[in-house]
Short mmCIF file of C-alpha atoms in Angstrom, two decimals:
data_model
loop_
_atom_site.label_atom_id
_atom_site.label_comp_id
_atom_site.label_asym_id
_atom_site.label_seq_id
_atom_site.Cartn_x
_atom_site.Cartn_y
_atom_site.Cartn_z
CA MET F 105 58.45 23.62 -31.59
CA ILE F 106 61.90 22.88 -33.37
CA THR F 107 65.00 22.83 -31.62
CA ARG F 108 69.19 22.59 -33.51
CA ALA F 109 71.23 21.42 -31.34
CA ILE F 110 75.21 21.90 -31.19
CA ASP F 111 75.38 18.34 -32.37
CA GLY F 112 72.82 18.99 -35.15
CA LYS F 113 70.15 17.26 -33.65
CA ILE F 114 66.44 18.60 -35.01
CA ARG F 115 64.22 17.77 -32.25
CA ILE F 116 60.60 18.92 -32.66
CA THR F 117 58.61 19.60 -29.78
CA LEU F 118 54.54 18.88 -30.79
CA PRO F 119 52.22 20.30 -32.11
CA LEU F 120 53.14 21.28 -35.55
CA THR F 121 53.45 24.57 -36.52
CA ASP F 122 52.72 25.42 -39.60
CA GLU F 123 56.48 27.69 -39.45
CA ASP F 124 58.05 24.92 -38.00
CA ILE F 125 57.25 22.67 -40.72
CA SER F 126 58.57 25.69 -43.26
CA GLU F 127 62.06 24.81 -41.36
CA LEU F 128 62.63 20.94 -42.50
CA HIS F 129 63.89 19.64 -45.63
CA ALA F 130 63.89 16.13 -47.12
CA GLY F 131 66.21 14.12 -45.16
CA ASP F 132 66.39 16.03 -41.96
CA SER F 133 67.14 13.45 -38.77
CA VAL F 134 64.30 14.51 -35.95
CA LEU F 135 63.49 13.01 -33.11
CA ILE F 136 60.44 14.03 -32.57
CA THR F 137 57.92 14.68 -28.76
CA GLY F 138 54.74 15.28 -27.81
CA SER F 139 51.18 13.50 -28.89
CA ILE F 140 50.31 11.64 -31.90
CA ILE F 141 47.90 8.87 -33.15
CA THR F 142 47.87 5.64 -35.26
CA GLY F 143 46.45 4.53 -37.79
CA ARG F 144 46.67 1.30 -41.12
CA ASP F 145 44.67 0.56 -43.34
CA ALA F 146 41.47 -0.37 -41.53
CA ALA F 147 41.05 2.15 -39.82
CA HIS F 148 42.23 4.28 -42.94
CA LYS F 149 39.31 2.83 -44.72
CA ARG F 150 36.58 3.26 -41.96
CA LEU F 151 37.97 7.19 -41.98
CA TYR F 152 37.74 7.63 -45.46
CA GLU F 153 34.18 5.99 -46.42
CA LEU F 154 33.10 8.54 -43.10
CA ILE F 155 34.40 11.82 -44.88
CA ASN F 156 32.97 10.13 -48.36
CA GLY F 157 29.55 9.80 -46.64
CA GLY F 158 30.17 13.82 -44.81
CA LYS F 159 30.02 11.69 -41.02
CA GLU F 160 31.68 12.90 -38.37
CA LEU F 161 35.08 11.00 -37.21
CA PRO F 162 35.64 9.59 -34.10
CA VAL F 163 39.04 11.62 -33.44
CA ASN F 164 39.72 15.23 -35.33
CA ILE F 165 42.61 15.56 -37.66
CA LYS F 166 43.36 18.54 -37.36
CA ASP F 167 46.58 19.05 -36.77
CA GLU F 168 47.23 15.50 -35.79
CA VAL F 169 50.17 13.37 -36.96
CA ILE F 170 49.07 9.99 -37.91
CA TYR F 171 51.48 6.87 -37.25
CA TYR F 172 51.17 4.80 -39.96
CA VAL F 173 51.81 1.60 -37.10
CA GLY F 174 50.31 -1.78 -35.58
CA PRO F 175 51.67 -3.09 -32.41
CA ALA F 176 52.80 -5.87 -31.45
CA PRO F 177 50.75 -7.10 -27.99
CA ALA F 178 52.92 -5.01 -25.38
CA LYS F 179 54.87 -7.31 -22.35
CA PRO F 180 53.37 -6.79 -19.11
CA GLY F 181 55.51 -2.76 -17.76
CA HIS F 182 56.09 -2.34 -21.51
CA ALA F 183 54.19 0.91 -21.79
CA VAL F 184 53.44 -0.92 -25.77
CA GLY F 185 54.89 -3.86 -27.83
CA PRO F 186 57.55 -3.89 -30.84
CA ALA F 187 56.14 -0.40 -32.67
CA GLY F 188 57.77 0.19 -36.08
CA PRO F 189 56.27 2.09 -38.96
CA THR F 190 54.23 -0.30 -41.43
CA SER F 191 54.68 0.19 -45.62
CA SER F 192 52.93 4.33 -46.43
CA TYR F 193 51.79 3.11 -50.16
CA ARG F 194 48.95 1.01 -48.56
CA MET F 195 47.43 4.70 -47.55
CA ASP F 196 47.96 6.79 -50.37
CA LYS F 197 44.24 6.08 -51.41
CA TYR F 198 43.14 7.78 -48.02
CA SER F 199 46.11 10.50 -47.25
CA PRO F 200 44.90 13.01 -49.50
CA ALA F 201 41.11 13.01 -48.25
CA LEU F 202 43.01 13.36 -44.85
CA LEU F 203 45.52 15.96 -44.99
CA ASP F 204 42.67 18.08 -46.30
CA LEU F 205 41.28 17.82 -43.57
CA GLY F 206 43.86 19.17 -41.33
CA LEU F 207 46.27 17.13 -40.90
CA LYS F 208 49.22 18.26 -39.89
CA ALA F 209 51.98 14.60 -40.85
CA MET F 210 52.64 11.71 -41.72
CA ILE F 211 54.94 9.00 -39.78
CA GLY F 212 55.05 5.59 -42.33
CA LYS F 213 58.28 3.80 -44.49
CA GLY F 214 58.70 4.11 -47.70
CA ALA F 215 57.57 6.51 -51.32
CA ARG F 216 55.03 7.78 -51.46
CA THR F 217 52.19 7.94 -55.02
CA GLN F 218 52.74 11.97 -56.27
CA PRO F 219 49.11 12.86 -55.50
CA VAL F 220 50.14 12.45 -51.80
CA ILE F 221 52.96 14.34 -52.22
CA ASP F 222 50.50 17.68 -54.54
CA ALA F 223 47.86 17.09 -50.75
CA ILE F 224 50.94 17.57 -48.71
CA VAL F 225 52.39 20.53 -50.74
CA ARG F 226 49.11 21.75 -51.34
CA ASN F 227 48.15 21.42 -47.37
CA GLY F 228 51.72 22.18 -45.86
CA ALA F 229 52.14 19.22 -44.62
CA VAL F 230 54.78 17.00 -44.01
CA TYR F 231 56.04 12.98 -44.44
CA PHE F 232 58.25 11.58 -41.71
CA ALA F 233 59.82 8.14 -42.43
CA ALA F 234 60.51 5.93 -39.47
CA ILE F 235 62.85 2.99 -39.84
CA GLY F 236 61.13 -0.35 -40.55
CA GLY F 237 62.25 -3.60 -38.56
CA ALA F 238 64.00 -1.12 -35.65
CA ALA F 239 60.33 -1.65 -34.02
CA ALA F 240 61.74 -2.80 -30.57
CA LEU F 241 64.40 -0.06 -30.22
CA ILE F 242 61.54 2.73 -31.92
CA SER F 243 59.30 1.18 -29.00
CA ARG F 244 61.44 2.58 -26.95
CA SER F 245 60.45 6.37 -27.05
CA ILE F 246 56.53 5.13 -27.15
CA ARG F 247 55.74 6.76 -23.29
CA SER F 248 52.09 5.02 -23.66
CA SER F 249 49.45 4.23 -25.25
CA GLU F 250 45.28 3.94 -24.60
CA ILE F 251 43.12 3.41 -27.58
CA LEU F 252 41.29 6.05 -29.73
CA ALA F 253 39.16 4.49 -31.82
CA TYR F 254 37.58 1.48 -33.14
CA GLU F 255 39.20 -0.79 -30.50
CA ASP F 256 37.38 -3.89 -32.18
CA LEU F 257 40.44 -3.06 -34.68
CA GLY F 258 43.02 -4.59 -32.66
CA THR F 259 46.36 -3.88 -33.45
CA GLU F 260 44.78 -2.18 -36.26
CA ALA F 261 42.80 0.05 -33.80
CA VAL F 262 42.89 3.72 -33.41
CA TYR F 263 45.35 4.67 -30.74
CA ARG F 264 46.54 7.99 -28.56
CA PHE F 265 51.07 7.55 -28.52
CA GLU F 266 52.88 9.92 -26.18
CA ILE F 267 56.18 9.89 -28.05
CA GLU F 268 60.19 11.50 -26.16
CA ASP F 269 62.52 12.11 -29.26
CA PHE F 270 61.04 9.35 -32.04
CA PRO F 271 63.95 8.91 -34.36
CA ALA F 272 62.08 9.65 -37.80
CA VAL F 273 63.70 11.38 -40.71
CA VAL F 274 62.07 13.86 -43.18
CA ALA F 275 60.92 11.82 -46.18
CA VAL F 276 58.92 14.19 -47.82
CA ASP F 277 59.01 18.02 -47.47
CA SER F 278 56.36 21.13 -47.48
CA MET F 279 57.79 21.81 -50.70
CA GLY F 280 57.21 18.36 -52.12
CA ARG F 281 61.17 17.42 -51.94
CA ASP F 282 61.25 13.64 -51.70
CA VAL F 283 63.62 11.91 -50.02
CA TYR F 284 63.58 9.36 -51.70
CA LYS F 285 63.69 9.92 -55.19
CA THR F 286 66.79 12.51 -53.80
CA GLY F 287 68.53 9.60 -51.62
CA ALA F 288 68.23 6.86 -54.46
CA GLU F 289 69.42 8.99 -57.06
CA LYS F 290 72.25 10.37 -55.40
CA TYR F 291 74.19 6.45 -54.36
CA ARG F 292 72.16 4.64 -57.86
CA LYS F 293 74.83 3.38 -60.13
CA VAL F 294 73.20 1.67 -62.88
CA MET E 174 60.79 -51.80 -40.94
CA GLU E 175 61.14 -49.59 -37.46
CA ILE E 176 58.19 -47.16 -36.54
CA ARG E 177 59.26 -44.49 -34.73
CA THR E 178 56.42 -42.75 -32.23
CA ILE E 179 56.36 -38.86 -30.77
CA ARG E 180 54.11 -37.49 -29.27
CA ALA E 181 52.69 -34.51 -30.73
CA GLU E 182 53.14 -32.75 -27.28
CA THR E 183 56.92 -32.99 -29.24
CA VAL E 184 55.62 -31.28 -32.50
CA THR E 185 53.98 -28.19 -30.37
CA ASP E 186 56.29 -27.14 -28.21
CA THR E 187 59.80 -27.57 -30.23
CA VAL E 188 56.80 -25.31 -32.65
CA GLU E 189 56.58 -23.37 -30.40
CA ARG E 190 60.05 -22.83 -29.31
CA LEU E 191 61.87 -21.88 -32.86
CA TYR E 192 58.44 -19.50 -33.90
CA LYS E 193 59.89 -17.36 -29.56
CA GLU E 194 63.35 -17.98 -30.74
CA LEU E 195 62.86 -16.73 -34.54
CA ASN E 196 61.20 -14.06 -33.74
CA TYR E 197 63.16 -12.36 -31.08
CA CYS E 198 67.04 -14.06 -31.58
CA ILE E 199 67.75 -12.51 -35.09
CA GLY E 200 70.31 -15.29 -36.72
CA GLU E 201 74.28 -15.58 -36.72
CA ASP E 202 74.55 -14.73 -40.76
CA ILE E 203 71.53 -10.70 -41.05
CA LYS E 204 74.15 -10.30 -37.64
CA LYS E 205 77.33 -10.69 -39.27
CA ALA E 206 75.71 -8.89 -42.83
CA LEU E 207 74.21 -5.86 -41.23
CA GLY E 208 77.92 -4.71 -39.27
CA ASP E 209 79.47 -5.41 -42.21
CA SER E 210 77.36 -3.33 -44.67
CA ARG E 211 77.66 -1.29 -41.83
CA ASN E 212 81.64 -0.65 -42.28
CA ARG E 213 81.28 -0.64 -45.66
CA GLU E 214 78.28 2.05 -46.34
CA GLU E 215 78.42 5.33 -48.50
CA SER E 216 75.90 7.18 -47.12
CA PRO E 217 75.37 8.21 -43.75
CA VAL E 218 71.94 8.29 -43.62
CA GLY E 219 72.87 4.38 -44.56
CA ARG E 220 75.29 3.82 -42.01
CA ALA E 221 73.68 5.82 -39.37
CA VAL E 222 70.47 3.11 -40.11
CA LEU E 223 72.51 0.09 -40.69
CA ALA E 224 73.28 1.11 -36.52
CA GLN E 225 70.53 1.47 -35.40
CA LEU E 226 69.25 -1.64 -36.52
CA ILE E 227 71.87 -3.56 -35.02
CA GLU E 228 70.82 -1.87 -32.41
CA ASN E 229 66.98 -3.00 -32.51
CA ASN E 230 68.42 -6.38 -33.12
CA ASN E 231 70.47 -5.96 -29.83
CA ILE E 232 67.53 -5.02 -27.64
CA ALA E 233 65.31 -7.35 -28.66
CA ALA E 234 67.46 -10.78 -28.38
CA GLU E 235 67.66 -8.70 -25.47
CA GLU E 236 64.73 -7.67 -23.55
CA GLN E 237 63.07 -11.03 -25.44
CA VAL E 238 60.70 -9.56 -27.76
CA PRO E 239 59.73 -9.28 -30.99
CA ILE E 240 62.59 -7.27 -33.94
CA CYS E 241 59.72 -6.44 -36.08
CA GLN E 242 56.39 -5.34 -35.17
CA ASP E 243 55.00 -7.39 -38.02
CA THR E 244 55.70 -11.24 -37.02
CA GLY E 245 53.82 -12.51 -40.01
CA MET E 246 52.41 -15.14 -40.90
CA ALA E 247 54.42 -18.48 -39.68
CA VAL E 248 55.36 -20.66 -42.54
CA LEU E 249 56.61 -24.16 -42.24
CA PHE E 250 59.10 -26.68 -44.92
CA VAL E 251 58.52 -30.36 -42.87
CA GLU E 252 60.84 -32.70 -43.72
CA TYR E 253 58.35 -35.38 -42.92
CA GLY E 254 60.45 -39.42 -41.45
CA GLU E 255 58.52 -42.15 -43.17
CA ARG E 256 59.32 -44.00 -40.20
CA VAL E 257 57.32 -41.78 -37.75
CA VAL E 258 53.47 -41.78 -36.14
CA ILE E 259 52.61 -38.96 -34.50
CA ASP E 260 50.23 -39.92 -31.30
CA GLY E 261 47.32 -37.03 -32.59
CA SER E 262 47.15 -35.08 -35.26
CA PHE E 263 50.52 -33.90 -37.09
CA LYS E 264 48.73 -30.44 -37.87
CA GLU E 265 46.77 -29.77 -35.50
CA ALA E 266 49.96 -30.18 -33.12
CA VAL E 267 51.86 -27.81 -35.79
CA GLU E 268 49.14 -24.72 -35.47
CA GLU E 269 48.98 -25.78 -31.12
CA GLY E 270 52.76 -24.61 -31.40
CA VAL E 271 52.06 -21.29 -33.75
CA ARG E 272 49.45 -20.28 -31.56
CA ARG E 273 50.54 -20.78 -28.43
CA ALA E 274 53.60 -18.80 -29.38
CA TYR E 275 51.74 -16.23 -30.93
CA ILE E 276 49.60 -15.55 -27.87
CA GLY E 277 51.75 -16.62 -25.29
CA GLY E 278 55.18 -14.50 -26.34
CA TYR E 279 53.92 -11.36 -27.21
CA LEU E 280 53.73 -11.93 -30.98
CA ARG E 281 51.53 -10.09 -33.53
CA LYS E 282 48.19 -12.04 -34.71
CA SER E 283 47.84 -10.81 -38.20
CA VAL E 284 46.30 -13.62 -40.06
CA VAL E 285 42.81 -12.52 -41.18
CA SER E 286 40.10 -15.45 -41.68
CA ASP E 287 38.72 -14.53 -45.27
CA PRO E 288 41.58 -12.85 -47.94
CA VAL E 289 38.31 -10.43 -49.46
CA PHE E 290 35.25 -10.26 -48.22
CA ASP E 291 35.21 -10.65 -43.78
CA ARG E 292 39.24 -10.07 -42.64
CA VAL E 293 38.50 -10.83 -39.75
CA ASN E 294 41.40 -11.64 -37.26
CA THR E 295 41.67 -15.20 -36.27
CA LYS E 296 43.45 -13.60 -33.02
CA ASP E 297 45.75 -16.76 -32.93
CA ASN E 298 48.21 -16.32 -35.99
CA THR E 299 46.71 -19.93 -36.94
CA PRO E 300 46.80 -20.98 -39.68
CA ALA E 301 50.43 -21.28 -40.37
CA ILE E 302 51.40 -22.39 -43.68
CA ILE E 303 52.39 -25.50 -43.91
CA TYR E 304 54.84 -27.39 -46.40
CA THR E 305 55.69 -31.36 -45.49
CA ASP E 306 57.82 -33.34 -47.96
CA ILE E 307 58.10 -37.18 -47.06
CA VAL E 308 61.67 -38.48 -46.89
CA GLU E 309 63.30 -41.54 -45.43
CA GLY E 310 64.32 -42.36 -42.11
CA ASP E 311 62.51 -41.66 -38.26
CA ARG E 312 63.48 -38.25 -37.76
CA ILE E 313 61.11 -34.85 -38.18
CA LYS E 314 63.40 -31.71 -39.73
CA ILE E 315 61.07 -28.34 -39.04
CA LEU E 316 62.14 -24.97 -40.86
CA ALA E 317 60.33 -22.55 -39.35
CA GLY E 318 60.16 -19.00 -40.48
CA CYS E 319 57.87 -15.34 -40.11
CA LYS E 320 57.18 -13.80 -43.17
CA GLY E 321 55.88 -10.53 -42.94
CA PHE E 322 53.74 -8.48 -45.59
CA GLY E 323 55.75 -5.15 -46.31
CA SER E 324 58.39 -7.40 -48.64
CA GLU E 325 55.81 -9.62 -49.48
CA ASN E 326 53.78 -7.08 -51.15
CA MET E 327 56.49 -6.85 -53.62
CA SER E 328 57.22 -9.85 -54.46
CA ALA E 329 56.63 -11.24 -57.96
CA ILE E 330 56.64 -14.25 -60.14
CA LYS E 331 56.96 -15.00 -64.24
CA MET E 332 56.58 -17.58 -66.50
CA LEU E 333 59.76 -17.11 -68.13
CA THR E 334 60.32 -19.13 -71.54
CA PRO E 335 63.61 -21.16 -72.56
CA SER E 336 64.47 -18.37 -74.86
CA ALA E 337 64.62 -16.37 -71.82
CA GLY E 338 67.72 -17.48 -71.12
CA ILE E 339 70.13 -15.60 -67.83
CA GLU E 340 69.67 -12.25 -69.05
CA GLY E 341 66.08 -12.82 -68.74
CA VAL E 342 66.16 -14.41 -65.58
CA LYS E 343 68.56 -11.20 -64.33
CA GLU E 344 65.85 -8.95 -66.41
CA PHE E 345 62.47 -10.03 -64.08
CA VAL E 346 64.77 -10.50 -60.45
CA LEU E 347 66.46 -6.50 -61.20
CA ASN E 348 63.13 -4.98 -62.14
CA THR E 349 61.05 -6.89 -59.56
CA VAL E 350 63.49 -4.98 -56.41
CA ARG E 351 63.47 -2.03 -58.79
CA TYR E 352 60.25 -2.22 -58.56
CA ALA E 353 60.11 -2.79 -54.92
CA GLY E 354 62.43 -0.06 -53.87
CA SER E 355 61.82 1.45 -50.56
CA ASN E 356 59.20 0.03 -48.85
CA PRO E 357 60.12 -3.65 -48.57
CA CYS E 358 62.25 -2.65 -45.69
CA PRO E 359 65.79 -2.49 -47.30
CA PRO E 360 68.29 -4.02 -46.63
CA ILE E 361 66.94 -7.37 -48.42
CA VAL E 362 66.79 -10.53 -48.41
CA VAL E 363 66.27 -11.90 -51.84
CA GLY E 364 64.54 -15.51 -52.22
CA ILE E 365 64.61 -16.76 -55.59
CA GLY E 366 62.91 -19.56 -57.07
CA ILE E 367 63.34 -20.85 -60.43
CA GLY E 368 62.13 -24.50 -62.34
CA GLY E 369 59.49 -26.24 -61.13
CA THR E 370 55.70 -25.39 -61.83
CA PHE E 371 53.89 -22.48 -61.38
CA GLU E 372 53.41 -23.00 -57.33
CA LYS E 373 57.09 -24.73 -57.18
CA ALA E 374 58.83 -21.61 -58.64
CA ALA E 375 57.12 -19.41 -55.93
CA GLN E 376 57.66 -22.36 -52.96
CA LEU E 377 61.46 -22.64 -53.72
CA ALA E 378 61.39 -18.40 -53.56
CA LYS E 379 59.61 -18.65 -49.79
CA LYS E 380 62.62 -21.75 -49.09
CA ALA E 381 65.44 -19.28 -50.32
CA THR E 382 64.25 -16.62 -48.45
CA LEU E 383 64.37 -19.17 -45.09
CA ARG E 384 68.27 -20.09 -45.21
CA PRO E 385 71.82 -18.40 -44.32
CA ILE E 386 72.63 -15.37 -46.64
CA ASP E 387 76.43 -17.30 -46.06
CA ARG E 388 75.32 -19.84 -47.73
CA LYS E 389 75.45 -19.90 -51.27
CA ASN E 390 74.06 -22.71 -54.14
CA GLY E 391 75.23 -25.85 -54.35
CA ASP E 392 75.73 -25.30 -58.19
CA PRO E 393 78.59 -22.81 -58.48
CA ARG E 394 76.74 -21.65 -61.91
CA TYR E 395 74.19 -20.28 -59.83
CA ALA E 396 76.48 -19.43 -56.47
CA GLU E 397 77.84 -16.41 -59.51
CA LEU E 398 74.76 -15.45 -60.12
CA GLU E 399 73.35 -14.69 -56.92
CA ASN E 400 76.42 -13.12 -56.53
CA GLU E 401 76.00 -11.26 -59.33
CA LEU E 402 72.61 -9.91 -58.65
CA LEU E 403 74.13 -9.59 -55.19
CA ARG E 404 76.45 -6.59 -56.76
CA GLU E 405 73.78 -5.09 -59.40
CA ILE E 406 70.60 -4.77 -56.36
CA ASN E 407 73.43 -2.63 -54.26
CA LYS E 408 74.12 -0.25 -57.76
CA MET E 409 70.16 0.78 -57.67
CA GLY E 410 71.21 2.76 -54.85
CA PHE E 411 67.30 2.50 -52.58
CA GLY E 412 69.76 1.50 -50.02
CA PRO E 413 69.07 0.61 -46.03
CA ALA E 414 65.61 1.97 -44.70
CA GLY E 415 65.07 3.12 -48.64
CA LEU E 416 66.36 6.62 -47.81
CA GLY E 417 69.78 6.17 -50.37
CA GLY E 418 73.04 4.30 -49.66
CA SER E 419 74.70 1.04 -51.05
CA THR E 420 73.83 -1.68 -49.31
CA THR E 421 70.14 -2.14 -50.12
CA ALA E 422 70.15 -6.05 -50.17
CA LEU E 423 72.43 -8.00 -47.60
CA GLY E 424 72.33 -11.59 -49.68
CA VAL E 425 70.43 -13.41 -52.25
CA ASN E 426 69.93 -16.93 -52.30
CA ILE E 427 69.03 -19.26 -55.43
CA GLU E 428 66.66 -22.78 -54.88
CA THR E 429 66.22 -24.06 -58.55
CA PHE E 430 63.92 -27.32 -59.17
CA PRO E 431 64.14 -29.16 -63.01
CA THR E 432 61.36 -27.83 -65.29
CA HIS E 433 59.49 -28.71 -68.59
CA ILE E 434 60.85 -28.21 -71.87
CA ALA E 435 58.19 -25.59 -72.17
CA GLY E 436 59.41 -23.17 -69.65
CA MET E 437 61.41 -21.34 -67.14
CA PRO E 438 59.15 -19.86 -63.89
CA VAL E 439 61.45 -17.34 -62.15
CA ALA E 440 59.57 -16.21 -58.77
CA VAL E 441 61.33 -13.51 -56.73
CA ASN E 442 59.99 -13.57 -53.20
CA ILE E 443 61.57 -10.49 -51.14
CA CYS E 444 62.63 -10.88 -47.42
CA CYS E 445 63.37 -7.84 -44.98
CA HIS E 446 66.91 -7.36 -43.42
CA ALA E 447 64.32 -9.88 -40.99
CA ALA E 448 64.54 -12.63 -41.85
CA ARG E 449 63.89 -14.88 -39.19
CA HIS E 450 63.48 -18.61 -39.75
CA LYS E 451 65.36 -21.14 -37.63
CA GLU E 452 65.75 -24.74 -37.88
CA ALA E 453 64.44 -28.52 -34.94
CA VAL E 454 65.26 -31.52 -35.86
CA ILE E 455 62.53 -34.35 -33.76
#
């Protein structure tokens, strides 16, 4: 569900419907609330190998939102340690396969390659950018964290996060518009 | 010649303290640069991102938590006085300091034991990367940094030859930054090493990222080159978080070394806005 406040803030409550996704435009600043999963390099590699082997995944990724993150350890009394996004392009090899299985959204940082953008359009998905290096700030919007799979990977395990007003920007929308292209072009002086 | 004995425990305590502090508290140079950039930034989204980064740094310092979850690999530049003796292993004392900081300080352990085959986490962020220079005196100076890999992965080195000249240097630096684009968590700090040999240039570039960005190169010609490259990078448009804007870099630092008649190596080590480093003298 999407609500628009008078101050222009767009609040997204998960799960994301196709209608929600169609309303999002590259460049929109959003606040996301709901349940998401995490995964980065090592977990993606394992999921990808299972998909290629025709095997079942340890987590159902259909309609899920995945956040590319490897959190720092939580201090006592904190739900999670600092947890900012990691560079998304390292997941580009694996993302189209996950999107084709029904993954609805990704949260990361940095530009994606064309095959990922094509898979976003093909599946009516969306890619959000979180602010790289704003880890302590972002962790305040993560209410709880539990391990879902691949505990042996430590910080790279797949976690379930409950987030509230998680700040992000729509980076690639379901039409394939890419803020990493349009944003830089707008301010380029050379 | 008088010999001074330093306890290994003192080295360990110092390294532990440095790594906790540098991960929790960003330097005054970056703080000021982020504030100034926020006032100058042309993009509204860019200004909002810079405001978030400033707030993030305040939260980290206040709560004593890492600025960024990527608390990096530990890289140390040590000037070791030739009249110092340690009552133990210097290397082990440094590693133990890193270990204690990363385990006790709630820093992320990001080091894997073998780069290709095993990739198993060492669980204490060791080994550290330690560069040691033997210098005159009876002190040990430790410049500690932690290097995240979002930006490290965007770094590059090129063995330019003398005919490339200053234009060749500029072209290589700007191409490297352009290729990095939105990935290394802009606004970035660009460390450039020019001269020496292949590995020396890379080492100089790393050291350049650990220099405060408000301290220019002592040679006015290189200081001017730093300024010019910073202006050119900020024309690229990537902006804060790569979402577009006029603040792509906060600073450009150049370090140089004499080189061979046939060469002009140039290394570009890109660092994110969380350019974390701290110094201590024992």
